[in-house]
Coordinates of C-alpha atoms and ligand atoms in Angstrom, one line a residue:
M1 CA -2.7 -20.3 -6.5
K2 CA -3.4 -21.2 -9.7
S3 CA -1.7 -20.2 -12.9
R4 CA -4.0 -18.2 -15.2
W5 CA -1.8 -18.7 -18.2
N6 CA -3.7 -19.6 -21.7
D7 CA -1.7 -20.4 -24.5
T8 CA -5.1 -18.8 -27.0
D9 CA -4.7 -15.7 -24.8
A10 CA -1.0 -15.4 -24.9
Q11 CA -1.2 -16.0 -28.6
R12 CA -3.6 -12.9 -29.2
Y13 CA -1.4 -10.7 -27.1
V14 CA 1.5 -11.8 -29.3
D15 CA -0.5 -11.4 -32.5
A16 CA -1.5 -7.8 -31.7
A17 CA 1.7 -6.9 -30.6
L18 CA 2.7 -7.6 -33.9
T19 CA 0.1 -6.2 -36.1
D20 CA 1.1 -2.7 -33.9
G21 CA 4.7 -3.2 -35.0
Q22 CA 5.7 -4.2 -31.5
S23 CA 8.2 -7.3 -30.4
E24 CA 6.5 -10.8 -29.8
A25 CA 8.3 -10.2 -26.2
L26 CA 6.4 -7.1 -25.6
G27 CA 2.8 -8.7 -26.2
L28 CA 3.7 -11.5 -24.0
R29 CA 5.4 -8.9 -21.4
I30 CA 1.5 -7.4 -21.7
Y31 CA -0.1 -10.7 -21.4
T32 CA 1.6 -12.1 -18.3
S33 CA 1.7 -8.5 -16.3
R34 CA -2.3 -8.5 -17.0
I35 CA -2.4 -12.0 -15.5
V36 CA -0.4 -10.9 -12.6
G37 CA -2.4 -7.7 -12.1
G38 CA -5.8 -9.5 -12.7
D39 CA -5.1 -11.6 -9.1
P40 CA -5.8 -9.5 -6.4
D41 CA -3.8 -11.8 -4.1
L42 CA -0.7 -11.2 -6.5
V43 CA -0.9 -7.1 -6.9
L44 CA -3.6 -4.2 -6.2
H45 CA -3.7 -1.0 -7.7
G46 CA -0.2 0.1 -8.9
G47 CA 1.4 -2.4 -6.6
G48 CA 3.9 -4.7 -8.2
N49 CA 6.2 -4.1 -11.4
T50 CA 7.1 -6.3 -14.4
S51 CA 9.7 -5.7 -17.6
V52 CA 11.3 -7.4 -20.1
K53 CA 14.6 -7.0 -21.8
V54 CA 14.8 -6.9 -25.9
K55 CA 16.9 -5.9 -28.6
A56 CA 16.4 -2.8 -30.7
E57 CA 16.6 -3.0 -34.5
D58 CA 20.2 -1.6 -33.9
G59 CA 21.2 -4.2 -31.9
S60 CA 21.1 -2.4 -29.0
E61 CA 19.7 -3.3 -25.5
L62 CA 16.7 -2.0 -24.1
M63 CA 14.3 -2.9 -21.4
H64 CA 10.4 -1.9 -21.2
I65 CA 9.5 -1.3 -17.6
K66 CA 6.4 -0.9 -15.9
G67 CA 5.8 2.9 -16.1
S68 CA 4.5 4.9 -12.8
G69 CA 0.7 5.6 -12.9
W70 CA -0.6 2.3 -14.7
D71 CA -2.2 -0.8 -13.4
L72 CA -0.6 -4.1 -14.2
D73 CA -4.1 -5.3 -14.7
T74 CA -5.2 -2.8 -17.4
I75 CA -1.5 -2.3 -18.9
E76 CA -0.5 -1.3 -22.6
A77 CA 2.2 -1.0 -24.3
P78 CA 2.6 2.6 -23.7
G79 CA 2.8 1.6 -19.9
L80 CA 5.5 -0.4 -20.5
P81 CA 8.0 2.5 -22.0
A82 CA 11.3 1.4 -23.2
V83 CA 14.5 2.6 -21.8
R84 CA 18.4 2.2 -23.1
M85 CA 19.8 -0.6 -20.7
P86 CA 23.9 0.6 -20.9
A87 CA 23.2 3.9 -18.2
L88 CA 21.2 1.8 -16.2
L89 CA 23.6 -1.1 -15.7
A90 CA 26.4 1.6 -15.4
T91 CA 25.1 2.3 -11.6
R92 CA 25.5 -0.8 -10.5
D93 CA 29.2 -0.2 -9.2
G94 CA 29.3 3.2 -8.7
S95 CA 28.4 5.8 -6.2
K96 CA 24.9 5.9 -4.6
L97 CA 22.4 8.1 -6.5
S98 CA 20.2 10.4 -4.9
D99 CA 16.2 10.2 -5.7
P100 CA 16.1 13.1 -8.0
E101 CA 19.7 11.6 -9.6
M102 CA 17.9 8.1 -10.2
V103 CA 14.9 9.8 -11.6
A104 CA 16.6 12.0 -13.9
L105 CA 18.9 9.0 -15.0
L106 CA 15.6 6.7 -15.7
R107 CA 14.0 9.7 -17.6
S108 CA 17.3 10.8 -19.7
S109 CA 17.1 6.9 -20.5
L110 CA 13.8 6.7 -22.1
V111 CA 13.5 6.1 -25.7
D112 CA 10.3 8.2 -26.0
P113 CA 11.1 11.3 -23.5
T114 CA 7.3 11.7 -23.3
A115 CA 7.0 8.5 -21.9
P116 CA 5.9 7.8 -17.8
N117 CA 8.5 7.6 -15.4
P118 CA 9.7 4.2 -15.2
S119 CA 9.3 2.0 -12.1
V120 CA 11.5 3.2 -9.1
E121 CA 12.4 -0.4 -9.3
A122 CA 13.8 -0.1 -13.2
L123 CA 17.6 -0.7 -11.9
L124 CA 17.1 -3.8 -10.3
H125 CA 15.1 -5.3 -13.1
A126 CA 17.9 -3.9 -15.3
F127 CA 20.5 -5.7 -13.3
L128 CA 19.1 -9.0 -13.2
P129 CA 20.2 -11.0 -16.1
F130 CA 16.8 -12.3 -17.5
T131 CA 14.8 -11.1 -20.2
F132 CA 11.4 -11.4 -17.9
V133 CA 11.2 -10.0 -14.7
D134 CA 8.3 -10.0 -12.3
H135 CA 7.5 -8.4 -9.0
T136 CA 4.3 -8.7 -6.6
H137 CA 3.2 -8.1 -3.1
A138 CA 1.4 -11.4 -2.9
T139 CA -1.0 -11.7 0.5
A140 CA 0.4 -15.5 1.4
I141 CA 4.2 -13.9 0.5
L142 CA 3.2 -11.0 3.1
A143 CA 1.8 -12.7 5.9
L144 CA 5.3 -14.9 5.9
A145 CA 7.5 -11.8 4.6
D146 CA 6.3 -9.7 7.9
Q147 CA 7.4 -11.9 10.2
P148 CA 11.1 -11.8 12.4
D149 CA 14.1 -13.9 11.2
M150 CA 12.6 -15.6 8.2
R151 CA 16.3 -16.4 6.4
E152 CA 16.2 -20.0 7.4
T153 CA 12.9 -20.5 6.8
V154 CA 12.7 -19.2 3.5
K155 CA 15.7 -21.4 3.0
R156 CA 13.7 -24.5 4.1
I157 CA 10.7 -23.5 2.1
F158 CA 12.3 -22.9 -1.3
G159 CA 15.4 -25.2 -1.0
G160 CA 17.4 -22.2 -2.0
R161 CA 15.9 -21.4 -5.2
V162 CA 15.1 -18.2 -3.5
A163 CA 17.4 -16.0 -2.0
F164 CA 16.6 -13.6 1.0
V165 CA 17.2 -9.7 0.5
P166 CA 16.6 -7.9 4.0
Y167 CA 14.6 -5.2 4.4
V168 CA 16.1 -2.0 2.6
M169 CA 14.2 1.0 0.9
P170 CA 12.8 0.6 -2.3
G171 CA 14.0 2.3 -5.0
F172 CA 18.1 2.6 -5.6
D173 CA 18.9 1.0 -2.3
L174 CA 17.1 -2.3 -2.9
S175 CA 18.0 -2.2 -6.2
I176 CA 21.7 -2.4 -5.1
E177 CA 21.2 -4.7 -2.2
G178 CA 19.1 -7.2 -4.6
D179 CA 21.5 -7.3 -7.4
K180 CA 24.3 -8.0 -4.7
V181 CA 22.1 -10.7 -3.2
Y182 CA 21.3 -12.4 -6.4
R183 CA 25.3 -12.0 -7.5
A184 CA 25.9 -13.9 -4.0
H185 CA 23.5 -16.8 -4.9
I186 CA 23.9 -17.1 -9.0
G187 CA 21.4 -19.4 -10.2
C188 CA 18.5 -18.6 -7.8
E189 CA 15.2 -17.9 -9.5
G190 CA 13.5 -15.4 -7.1
L191 CA 14.3 -12.6 -4.5
W192 CA 12.5 -12.7 -1.5
L193 CA 12.3 -9.3 -0.2
E194 CA 11.7 -9.1 3.6
N195 CA 8.9 -7.1 4.8
H196 CA 8.1 -6.4 1.0
G197 CA 7.3 -8.7 -1.5
L198 CA 9.1 -11.3 -4.1
F199 CA 11.0 -11.1 -7.4
T200 CA 11.0 -14.3 -9.9
F201 CA 12.8 -13.9 -13.1
A202 CA 13.2 -16.2 -16.3
D203 CA 14.3 -15.9 -19.9
N204 CA 10.5 -16.3 -21.3
A205 CA 7.2 -15.1 -19.9
R206 CA 5.6 -18.0 -18.6
A207 CA 8.4 -19.2 -16.9
S208 CA 8.5 -16.1 -15.0
Y209 CA 5.1 -16.1 -14.1
E210 CA 4.7 -19.4 -13.2
L211 CA 7.7 -19.5 -10.9
M212 CA 5.8 -16.4 -9.1
I213 CA 2.9 -19.0 -8.8
E214 CA 4.7 -21.9 -7.6
F215 CA 6.3 -19.8 -5.2
V216 CA 3.3 -18.3 -3.6
T217 CA 1.7 -21.6 -3.8
L218 CA 4.7 -22.9 -1.7
A219 CA 4.1 -20.1 0.8
E220 CA 0.5 -21.1 1.2
A221 CA 1.8 -24.5 1.9
E222 CA 4.0 -23.2 4.3
L223 CA 0.9 -21.2 6.4
V224 CA -1.3 -24.5 5.6
R225 CA 1.7 -26.7 7.2
K226 CA 1.4 -24.6 10.3
G227 CA -2.5 -25.0 10.2
V228 CA -3.0 -21.1 9.1
I229 CA -6.0 -20.8 7.1
L230 CA -5.2 -18.0 4.4
S231 CA -8.6 -17.3 2.9
G232 CA -9.3 -15.5 -0.4
P233 CA -10.9 -11.9 -1.2
Q234 CA -14.1 -11.4 0.0
Q235 CA -16.9 -9.5 -0.5
S236 CA -18.6 -6.7 2.1
D237 CA -21.6 -8.3 3.3
E238 CA -23.0 -5.8 6.0
E239 CA -23.7 -2.1 5.9
L240 CA -22.0 0.7 7.7
E241 CA -24.9 1.8 10.4
P242 CA -26.2 5.1 9.0
A243 CA -26.0 7.0 12.2
L244 CA -22.4 6.1 12.9
Q245 CA -21.7 7.0 9.6
A246 CA -23.3 10.2 9.9
R247 CA -21.3 10.9 13.1
I248 CA -18.0 9.7 11.5
T249 CA -18.8 12.4 8.3
E250 CA -19.6 15.2 10.4
V251 CA -16.4 14.8 12.8
L252 CA -14.2 13.9 10.0
S253 CA -15.5 16.5 7.3
R254 CA -14.7 19.8 9.9
Q255 CA -13.5 22.7 8.7
G256 CA -9.5 22.4 8.2
S257 CA -9.9 18.5 7.3
P258 CA -8.8 17.3 4.2
F259 CA -12.3 15.7 4.1
A260 CA -14.1 19.3 4.4
K261 CA -14.8 19.5 0.7
R262 CA -15.7 15.7 0.1
L263 CA -15.4 13.0 2.3
S264 CA -16.0 9.6 0.4
I265 CA -16.7 6.5 2.5
D266 CA -15.7 2.9 2.0
Y267 CA -17.0 0.3 4.0
R268 CA -15.7 -3.2 4.3
S269 CA -17.0 -6.0 6.6
T270 CA -16.0 -9.3 5.6
E271 CA -15.4 -12.7 7.8
A272 CA -11.8 -12.1 7.8
I273 CA -11.8 -8.2 8.7
R274 CA -14.5 -9.1 11.8
H275 CA -12.1 -11.6 12.5
Y276 CA -9.2 -8.7 12.4
V277 CA -11.6 -5.9 14.4
Q278 CA -12.5 -8.2 17.1
R279 CA -9.3 -9.0 18.2
D280 CA -8.6 -8.0 21.9
D281 CA -5.4 -6.7 20.7
V282 CA -6.4 -5.0 17.1
E283 CA -4.9 -1.6 18.5
Q284 CA -1.7 -2.9 19.2
V285 CA -1.5 -5.0 16.1
S286 CA -3.2 -2.4 13.7
L287 CA -0.3 -0.1 15.4
R288 CA 2.6 -1.9 13.8
G289 CA 2.2 -0.6 10.2
T290 CA 1.4 -1.7 6.8
V291 CA 1.5 -5.2 5.0
T292 CA 4.2 -3.8 2.4
P293 CA 5.6 -0.3 2.2
D294 CA 4.2 1.4 -0.4
H295 CA 0.7 1.0 1.3
V296 CA 1.6 3.8 3.8
I297 CA 1.0 6.3 1.0
R298 CA -2.4 5.3 0.9
I299 CA -3.8 4.3 4.3
K300 CA -1.1 6.3 6.2
P301 CA 1.0 4.3 9.0
W302 CA -2.0 3.1 11.2
P303 CA -5.9 3.4 11.4
M304 CA -7.8 5.3 14.0
I305 CA -9.8 3.0 16.0
V306 CA -13.5 3.9 17.3
Q307 CA -16.5 1.8 19.3
A308 CA -19.5 1.1 16.7
D309 CA -21.7 3.2 19.4
A310 CA -19.2 6.2 19.2
D311 CA -21.0 9.6 19.6
T312 CA -19.3 12.3 18.2
T313 CA -17.6 13.4 21.4
A314 CA -15.8 9.7 21.1
I315 CA -14.8 10.3 17.5
E316 CA -13.9 13.5 18.2
S317 CA -11.5 12.4 20.6
A318 CA -10.4 9.5 18.9
L319 CA -9.5 11.7 16.3
T320 CA -7.4 14.4 18.5
A321 CA -5.6 11.0 19.8
Y322 CA -5.0 10.2 16.3
S323 CA -4.0 13.5 15.4
E324 CA -1.5 13.7 18.2
R325 CA 0.0 10.2 17.5
Y326 CA 0.5 11.7 13.9
I327 CA 2.5 14.6 14.7
S328 CA 4.8 13.0 17.3
Y329 CA 5.4 10.6 14.5
F330 CA 6.4 13.0 12.3
Q331 CA 8.7 15.0 14.9
R332 CA 10.2 11.8 15.9
N333 CA 11.2 11.1 12.2
T334 CA 11.6 14.3 10.1
G335 CA 15.2 15.0 12.0
R336 CA 16.4 12.0 10.4
A337 CA 15.6 13.4 6.4
H338 CA 18.0 15.0 4.4
E339 CA 16.2 17.3 3.4
P340 CA 13.3 19.1 5.0
K341 CA 9.9 17.8 5.3
T342 CA 6.5 19.2 5.5
M343 CA 4.1 17.5 7.5
L344 CA 1.3 15.8 5.4
D345 CA -2.2 16.1 7.1
A346 CA -2.9 14.3 10.3
Y347 CA -5.9 12.9 9.6
P348 CA -6.6 8.9 9.4
R349 CA -7.5 7.2 6.0
L350 CA -8.9 3.8 7.6
V351 CA -11.3 3.6 10.7
I352 CA -11.4 0.4 12.6
V353 CA -15.2 0.4 13.9
R354 CA -14.5 -2.1 16.9
N355 CA -15.9 -5.6 16.5
K356 CA -17.8 -4.6 12.7
G357 CA -15.8 -3.9 9.9
I358 CA -13.3 -0.7 8.7
I359 CA -14.1 2.4 6.9
A360 CA -11.8 3.7 4.1
L361 CA -11.7 7.4 4.0
G362 CA -11.0 9.4 0.7
T363 CA -11.2 12.8 -0.7
N364 CA -13.0 11.0 -4.1
E365 CA -14.5 7.8 -4.5
Q366 CA -11.5 6.1 -5.9
A367 CA -9.1 7.1 -3.3
A368 CA -11.3 5.6 -0.9
R369 CA -12.1 2.2 -2.8
I370 CA -8.3 1.6 -2.9
G371 CA -7.8 2.1 0.5
G372 CA -10.9 -0.2 0.7
D373 CA -9.1 -3.1 -1.3
L374 CA -5.8 -2.6 0.4
C375 CA -7.3 -2.9 4.0
E376 CA -9.1 -6.1 2.6
Q377 CA -6.2 -7.9 1.2
A378 CA -4.0 -6.2 4.5
T379 CA -6.5 -8.0 7.2
R380 CA -6.2 -11.4 5.8
A381 CA -2.4 -10.7 5.4
I382 CA -2.0 -9.9 9.1
N383 CA -4.4 -12.7 10.3
A384 CA -2.6 -15.0 8.6
A385 CA 1.1 -13.3 10.0
E386 CA -0.4 -13.4 13.5
D387 CA -1.7 -17.2 13.4
Y388 CA 1.7 -18.3 11.9
G389 CA 3.7 -16.3 14.2
S390 CA 4.2 -12.6 14.9
F391 CA 2.8 -9.6 12.3
T392 CA 6.2 -7.8 12.1
P393 CA 6.1 -5.2 9.3
I394 CA 9.0 -2.6 8.6
G395 CA 9.3 -0.1 11.9
E396 CA 8.2 3.4 12.4
A397 CA 11.5 4.8 10.7
D398 CA 11.0 2.7 7.6
L399 CA 7.3 3.8 7.4
F400 CA 8.0 7.1 7.6
D401 CA 10.9 7.1 5.5
M402 CA 8.5 5.7 2.8
E403 CA 5.4 7.7 3.4
Y404 CA 7.6 10.9 2.9
W405 CA 9.6 9.5 0.1
S406 CA 9.2 12.1 -2.8
L407 CA 9.2 9.3 -5.4
E408 CA 5.9 7.7 -3.7
Q409 CA 4.4 11.3 -3.0
A410 CA 4.6 11.6 -6.5
K411 CA 2.5 8.6 -7.1
L412 CA -0.4 10.3 -5.5
K413 CA -0.3 13.3 -7.8
E414 CA -0.8 11.1 -10.9
Ligands
ZN501 ZN1 6.9 -3.4 -4.6

């Protein structure tokens, strides 16, 4: 992976920030956030987050952290709201905060009370003692992060520069665990989040960004070392057969379906997607889960699978099987939740057309396109993960906790 850093562009962002009465650091933060966000092999659609710590005019410590509802590739100053650091740092050795408590704390720490909610990863950004912190779900990292027992491999690949954080739920738990791991590995330059992604940090914008690029490049080299080819993003080069589209639409948008009013379809068929949907074991692999936890809120834990020549009866029985699987997944897991959960609809968001391609379904075009983009990246990561070893994402219980996490559900309402 190549660095997209460019001195002239960086200076342009600094000049613009200074003209707007903002700090040079915030200008650079906006710039490197955008070049992170501009690479679909680093982050997609609201994934990933970035921060920068600055001193206020009165000398107090502030942190600009990505706000919920913003995408990195188009972020502007209001998308990086400032929070006061002391209250955040005080949680480091305190007792566990519930989700509402953490959100309330983050909101009450906002300098501008009307700003968007700070990222659910804000506490970890605050704890890491570096001016700039970058977090991504890079494709090459996911191909390796979704493997069993990678602690020693991570040590070998990065030579101790990246510390290994076993999977924990994003939010408060990850912030506390990530901080503990960092403090046990003072001097490391990144955190490897098992089944999730990567953090890098440094005291200047370019260094933190370029550590991300360097570590992703090392992950790519590890894949190459094992003879694994990780292709770059690919454009769809085949259309969905109109008759199949008509049958899918008929079944999926029937009364009672979340798509009854409107069904938007985003069909992709790329070389990587075809490689995936032609696998003999595609059903078994696709049932394992999503490549990074937060995808589950947009594409559900697994896709539905149909044959390319499926008639409406076959599509209906695939849908019934999907719904039954989803309902039993909900029933198996809801008992563990601290508060009662309401089941979401039991309809898929992705449909694998065997040997052909993948359809992303949405109640509007944007939702369908986001689903399509996520599955374009995910299939490349899964293909590489399977070629490297065994695609092993978080298990069902963790997927459920993520899908039914109030802080994730809130993102869909934005
Ligand atoms: Zn993340």
